[in-house]
């Protein structure tokens, strides 16, 4: 449910065992106010990424938009509870008081105003504050996480304070919402190999090179003095 996406694309978070019969996270649409934290394992990530948005997946729709605040954190926690969660001071607010449209069932994208930097080694907590002040039910897809879980608070009378969460309804669940993380892609860097001429004659030249990274294949190009375009050939060895 938590993967490094291909460059510029969203990925992760729709396993075969997803279901939508429990609606406490990322927020409970039956209630006016709520707060939750969901813990996602970093073990599926290939390295550090900058995340610029997330998507939650719904199985039904709602004609009512929601006022949400999204915050995130890198964390060493491996489980959440009502007494052990990420403090609000350790969270980075990535989308504050945004209006989110749930009128179409499926993946609902929430762009970040402040990108989140994943450190490449920690687990990640996603915190959602619902301050809509109204309710209308619909359902989110969620799934059981082998590493990670969720903690939630919700009620009708007043907003839930993320600094010290307390509400009429609260609890812990093994489920986490199906989620996608949208990452910012950095330009690929490729250090030039060390190249040398190993032999030459009137009708041939042999060049060899030494890789400077983990690369294992290359594209060589050649042309005569009078040609204007290069001829490219893929090479899987360190000589040509």
GROMACS .gro file of C-alpha atoms in nm:
model
  240
    1UNK     CA    1   0.000   0.000   0.000
    2UNK     CA    2   0.303   0.227   0.010
    3UNK     CA    3   0.537   0.220  -0.285
    4UNK     CA    4   0.775   0.446  -0.471
    5UNK     CA    5   0.586   0.551  -0.784
    6UNK     CA    6   0.732   0.568  -1.132
    7UNK     CA    7   0.859   0.916  -1.211
    8UNK     CA    8   0.575   1.165  -1.220
    9UNK     CA    9   0.302   0.909  -1.156
   10UNK     CA   10   0.093   0.804  -0.860
   11UNK     CA   11   0.121   0.450  -0.726
   12UNK     CA   12   0.049   0.220  -0.435
   13UNK     CA   13  -0.240   0.138  -0.211
   14UNK     CA   14  -0.507  -0.077  -0.373
   15UNK     CA   15  -0.439  -0.435  -0.259
   16UNK     CA   16  -0.675  -0.719  -0.343
   17UNK     CA   17  -0.803  -0.741   0.014
   18UNK     CA   18  -0.935  -0.383   0.023
   19UNK     CA   19  -1.285  -0.335   0.163
   20UNK     CA   20  -1.510  -0.050   0.272
   21UNK     CA   21  -1.730  -0.171   0.557
   22UNK     CA   22  -1.556   0.028   0.833
   23UNK     CA   23  -1.549   0.402   0.784
   24UNK     CA   24  -1.340   0.553   1.063
   25UNK     CA   25  -1.034   0.648   0.853
   26UNK     CA   26  -0.917   0.874   0.698
   27UNK     CA   27  -1.226   1.038   0.849
   28UNK     CA   28  -1.580   0.928   0.935
   29UNK     CA   29  -1.823   1.102   0.695
   30UNK     CA   30  -2.114   1.026   0.932
   31UNK     CA   31  -1.975   1.284   1.176
   32UNK     CA   32  -1.914   1.659   1.151
   33UNK     CA   33  -1.560   1.661   1.291
   34UNK     CA   34  -1.271   1.417   1.321
   35UNK     CA   35  -0.900   1.353   1.336
   36UNK     CA   36  -0.699   1.044   1.245
   37UNK     CA   37  -0.346   0.920   1.195
   38UNK     CA   38  -0.252   0.626   0.974
   39UNK     CA   39   0.090   0.462   0.973
   40UNK     CA   40   0.241   0.333   0.648
   41UNK     CA   41   0.558   0.122   0.639
   42UNK     CA   42   0.859   0.257   0.456
   43UNK     CA   43   0.990  -0.090   0.370
   44UNK     CA   44   0.842  -0.076   0.019
   45UNK     CA   45   1.016   0.249  -0.067
   46UNK     CA   46   1.331   0.253  -0.275
   47UNK     CA   47   1.468   0.575  -0.133
   48UNK     CA   48   1.402   0.936  -0.045
   49UNK     CA   49   1.126   1.112  -0.235
   50UNK     CA   50   0.948   1.444  -0.231
   51UNK     CA   51   0.572   1.387  -0.217
   52UNK     CA   52   0.350   1.655  -0.373
   53UNK     CA   53   0.006   1.502  -0.318
   54UNK     CA   54  -0.195   1.201  -0.207
   55UNK     CA   55  -0.510   1.022  -0.318
   56UNK     CA   56  -0.765   0.832  -0.111
   57UNK     CA   57  -0.995   0.574  -0.274
   58UNK     CA   58  -1.371   0.575  -0.220
   59UNK     CA   59  -1.628   0.308  -0.307
   60UNK     CA   60  -1.916   0.556  -0.318
   61UNK     CA   61  -1.964   0.928  -0.368
   62UNK     CA   62  -2.093   1.230  -0.177
   63UNK     CA   63  -2.254   1.554  -0.296
   64UNK     CA   64  -2.095   1.731   0.001
   65UNK     CA   65  -1.736   1.859  -0.024
   66UNK     CA   66  -1.518   1.830   0.285
   67UNK     CA   67  -1.287   2.075   0.459
   68UNK     CA   68  -0.968   1.880   0.532
   69UNK     CA   69  -0.619   1.944   0.662
   70UNK     CA   70  -0.348   1.692   0.577
   71UNK     CA   71  -0.022   1.658   0.772
   72UNK     CA   72   0.261   1.405   0.748
   73UNK     CA   73   0.571   1.293   0.935
   74UNK     CA   74   0.866   1.057   0.908
   75UNK     CA   75   0.857   0.838   1.218
   76UNK     CA   76   1.025   0.544   1.389
   77UNK     CA   77   0.690   0.432   1.534
   78UNK     CA   78   0.572   0.088   1.426
   79UNK     CA   79   0.221   0.115   1.573
   80UNK     CA   80  -0.021   0.386   1.683
   81UNK     CA   81  -0.254   0.408   1.981
   82UNK     CA   82  -0.465   0.670   2.159
   83UNK     CA   83  -0.169   0.735   2.389
   84UNK     CA   84   0.112   0.686   2.137
   85UNK     CA   85   0.086   0.883   1.815
   86UNK     CA   86   0.288   1.149   1.634
   87UNK     CA   87   0.270   1.483   1.817
   88UNK     CA   88   0.126   1.771   1.617
   89UNK     CA   89   0.454   1.959   1.664
   90UNK     CA   90   0.633   1.680   1.473
   91UNK     CA   91   0.389   1.686   1.182
   92UNK     CA   92   0.434   1.890   0.865
   93UNK     CA   93   0.110   2.044   0.737
   94UNK     CA   94   0.106   1.980   0.364
   95UNK     CA   95  -0.250   2.091   0.281
   96UNK     CA   96  -0.438   2.326   0.515
   97UNK     CA   97  -0.816   2.371   0.517
   98UNK     CA   98  -0.859   2.252   0.160
   99UNK     CA   99  -1.199   2.183   0.006
  100UNK     CA  100  -1.203   1.828  -0.129
  101UNK     CA  101  -1.468   1.709  -0.377
  102UNK     CA  102  -1.590   1.351  -0.326
  103UNK     CA  103  -1.868   1.364  -0.588
  104UNK     CA  104  -1.711   1.089  -0.800
  105UNK     CA  105  -1.624   0.749  -0.652
  106UNK     CA  106  -1.269   0.625  -0.702
  107UNK     CA  107  -0.930   0.784  -0.639
  108UNK     CA  108  -0.966   1.139  -0.501
  109UNK     CA  109  -0.651   1.349  -0.538
  110UNK     CA  110  -0.543   1.611  -0.281
  111UNK     CA  111  -0.252   1.830  -0.398
  112UNK     CA  112  -0.009   1.965  -0.140
  113UNK     CA  113   0.070   2.333  -0.097
  114UNK     CA  114   0.386   2.228   0.090
  115UNK     CA  115   0.563   1.919  -0.052
  116UNK     CA  116   0.663   1.654   0.201
  117UNK     CA  117   1.017   1.516   0.202
  118UNK     CA  118   1.033   1.144   0.278
  119UNK     CA  119   1.371   1.061   0.432
  120UNK     CA  120   1.409   0.724   0.260
  121UNK     CA  121   1.426   0.509   0.574
  122UNK     CA  122   1.141   0.584   0.819
  123UNK     CA  123   0.778   0.485   0.836
  124UNK     CA  124   0.531   0.758   0.740
  125UNK     CA  125   0.227   0.890   0.924
  126UNK     CA  126  -0.057   1.061   0.739
  127UNK     CA  127  -0.282   1.272   0.965
  128UNK     CA  128  -0.623   1.396   0.847
  129UNK     CA  129  -0.834   1.662   1.020
  130UNK     CA  130  -1.198   1.689   0.915
  131UNK     CA  131  -1.347   2.028   1.007
  132UNK     CA  132  -1.641   2.022   0.766
  133UNK     CA  133  -1.907   2.078   1.031
  134UNK     CA  134  -2.161   1.873   0.834
  135UNK     CA  135  -2.207   1.505   0.755
  136UNK     CA  136  -2.318   1.285   0.468
  137UNK     CA  137  -2.212   0.923   0.448
  138UNK     CA  138  -1.999   0.753   0.185
  139UNK     CA  139  -1.727   0.487   0.208
  140UNK     CA  140  -1.349   0.469   0.180
  141UNK     CA  141  -1.152   0.164   0.075
  142UNK     CA  142  -0.906   0.044   0.337
  143UNK     CA  143  -0.705  -0.265   0.410
  144UNK     CA  144  -0.523  -0.443   0.691
  145UNK     CA  145  -0.158  -0.346   0.718
  146UNK     CA  146   0.110  -0.594   0.827
  147UNK     CA  147   0.322  -0.304   0.951
  148UNK     CA  148   0.117  -0.003   1.053
  149UNK     CA  149  -0.231   0.082   1.173
  150UNK     CA  150  -0.463   0.377   1.242
  151UNK     CA  151  -0.594   0.573   1.538
  152UNK     CA  152  -0.902   0.797   1.514
  153UNK     CA  153  -1.127   1.042   1.697
  154UNK     CA  154  -1.462   1.182   1.577
  155UNK     CA  155  -1.771   1.360   1.708
  156UNK     CA  156  -2.050   1.603   1.617
  157UNK     CA  157  -2.036   1.874   1.884
  158UNK     CA  158  -1.701   2.044   1.814
  159UNK     CA  159  -1.373   2.015   1.627
  160UNK     CA  160  -1.113   1.764   1.746
  161UNK     CA  161  -0.789   1.931   1.855
  162UNK     CA  162  -0.488   1.759   1.690
  163UNK     CA  163  -0.261   1.890   1.968
  164UNK     CA  164  -0.441   1.680   2.227
  165UNK     CA  165  -0.703   1.463   2.053
  166UNK     CA  166  -1.013   1.378   2.252
  167UNK     CA  167  -1.362   1.297   2.126
  168UNK     CA  168  -1.685   1.115   2.202
  169UNK     CA  169  -1.577   0.834   1.970
  170UNK     CA  170  -1.220   0.708   1.942
  171UNK     CA  171  -1.027   0.390   1.883
  172UNK     CA  172  -0.747   0.198   1.715
  173UNK     CA  173  -0.777  -0.025   1.410
  174UNK     CA  174  -0.541  -0.246   1.210
  175UNK     CA  175  -0.672  -0.093   0.887
  176UNK     CA  176  -0.520   0.193   0.691
  177UNK     CA  177  -0.688   0.378   0.402
  178UNK     CA  178  -0.591   0.281   0.050
  179UNK     CA  179  -0.359   0.559  -0.057
  180UNK     CA  180  -0.145   0.684  -0.342
  181UNK     CA  181   0.157   0.909  -0.305
  182UNK     CA  182   0.242   1.147  -0.588
  183UNK     CA  183   0.617   1.211  -0.599
  184UNK     CA  184   0.822   1.488  -0.756
  185UNK     CA  185   1.076   1.353  -1.001
  186UNK     CA  186   1.431   1.476  -1.001
  187UNK     CA  187   1.633   1.478  -1.326
  188UNK     CA  188   1.841   1.164  -1.364
  189UNK     CA  189   2.213   1.211  -1.321
  190UNK     CA  190   2.467   1.010  -1.518
  191UNK     CA  191   2.839   1.052  -1.468
  192UNK     CA  192   3.038   1.007  -1.789
  193UNK     CA  193   3.249   0.687  -1.800
  194UNK     CA  194   3.627   0.693  -1.834
  195UNK     CA  195   3.703   0.628  -2.202
  196UNK     CA  196   4.030   0.521  -2.370
  197UNK     CA  197   4.139   0.412  -2.720
  198UNK     CA  198   4.260   0.051  -2.707
  199UNK     CA  199   4.362   0.016  -3.070
  200UNK     CA  200   4.328   0.182  -3.409
  201UNK     CA  201   4.409   0.123  -3.776
  202UNK     CA  202   4.313   0.274  -4.105
  203UNK     CA  203   3.973   0.106  -4.109
  204UNK     CA  204   3.886   0.059  -3.742
  205UNK     CA  205   3.918   0.197  -3.391
  206UNK     CA  206   3.859   0.016  -3.062
  207UNK     CA  207   3.750   0.209  -2.757
  208UNK     CA  208   3.711   0.084  -2.400
  209UNK     CA  209   3.555   0.249  -2.098
  210UNK     CA  210   3.517   0.202  -1.727
  211UNK     CA  211   3.176   0.259  -1.562
  212UNK     CA  212   3.165   0.524  -1.290
  213UNK     CA  213   2.837   0.401  -1.138
  214UNK     CA  214   2.604   0.101  -1.148
  215UNK     CA  215   2.533   0.127  -1.521
  216UNK     CA  216   2.558  -0.195  -1.725
  217UNK     CA  217   2.463  -0.086  -2.077
  218UNK     CA  218   2.546   0.209  -2.298
  219UNK     CA  219   2.466   0.370  -2.632
  220UNK     CA  220   2.762   0.448  -2.859
  221UNK     CA  221   2.755   0.683  -3.154
  222UNK     CA  222   2.981   0.732  -3.452
  223UNK     CA  223   2.996   0.922  -3.783
  224UNK     CA  224   3.250   0.998  -4.052
  225UNK     CA  225   3.400   1.340  -4.101
  226UNK     CA  226   3.160   1.421  -4.384
  227UNK     CA  227   2.843   1.288  -4.219
  228UNK     CA  228   2.607   1.522  -4.038
  229UNK     CA  229   2.422   1.268  -3.822
  230UNK     CA  230   2.540   1.008  -3.572
  231UNK     CA  231   2.475   0.633  -3.592
  232UNK     CA  232   2.378   0.497  -3.247
  233UNK     CA  233   2.426   0.140  -3.131
  234UNK     CA  234   2.337  -0.014  -2.792
  235UNK     CA  235   2.628  -0.191  -2.623
  236UNK     CA  236   2.623  -0.428  -2.325
  237UNK     CA  237   3.000  -0.460  -2.288
  238UNK     CA  238   3.274  -0.216  -2.194
  239UNK     CA  239   3.434  -0.206  -2.537
  240UNK     CA  240   3.328  -0.135  -2.892
   0.00000   0.00000   0.00000
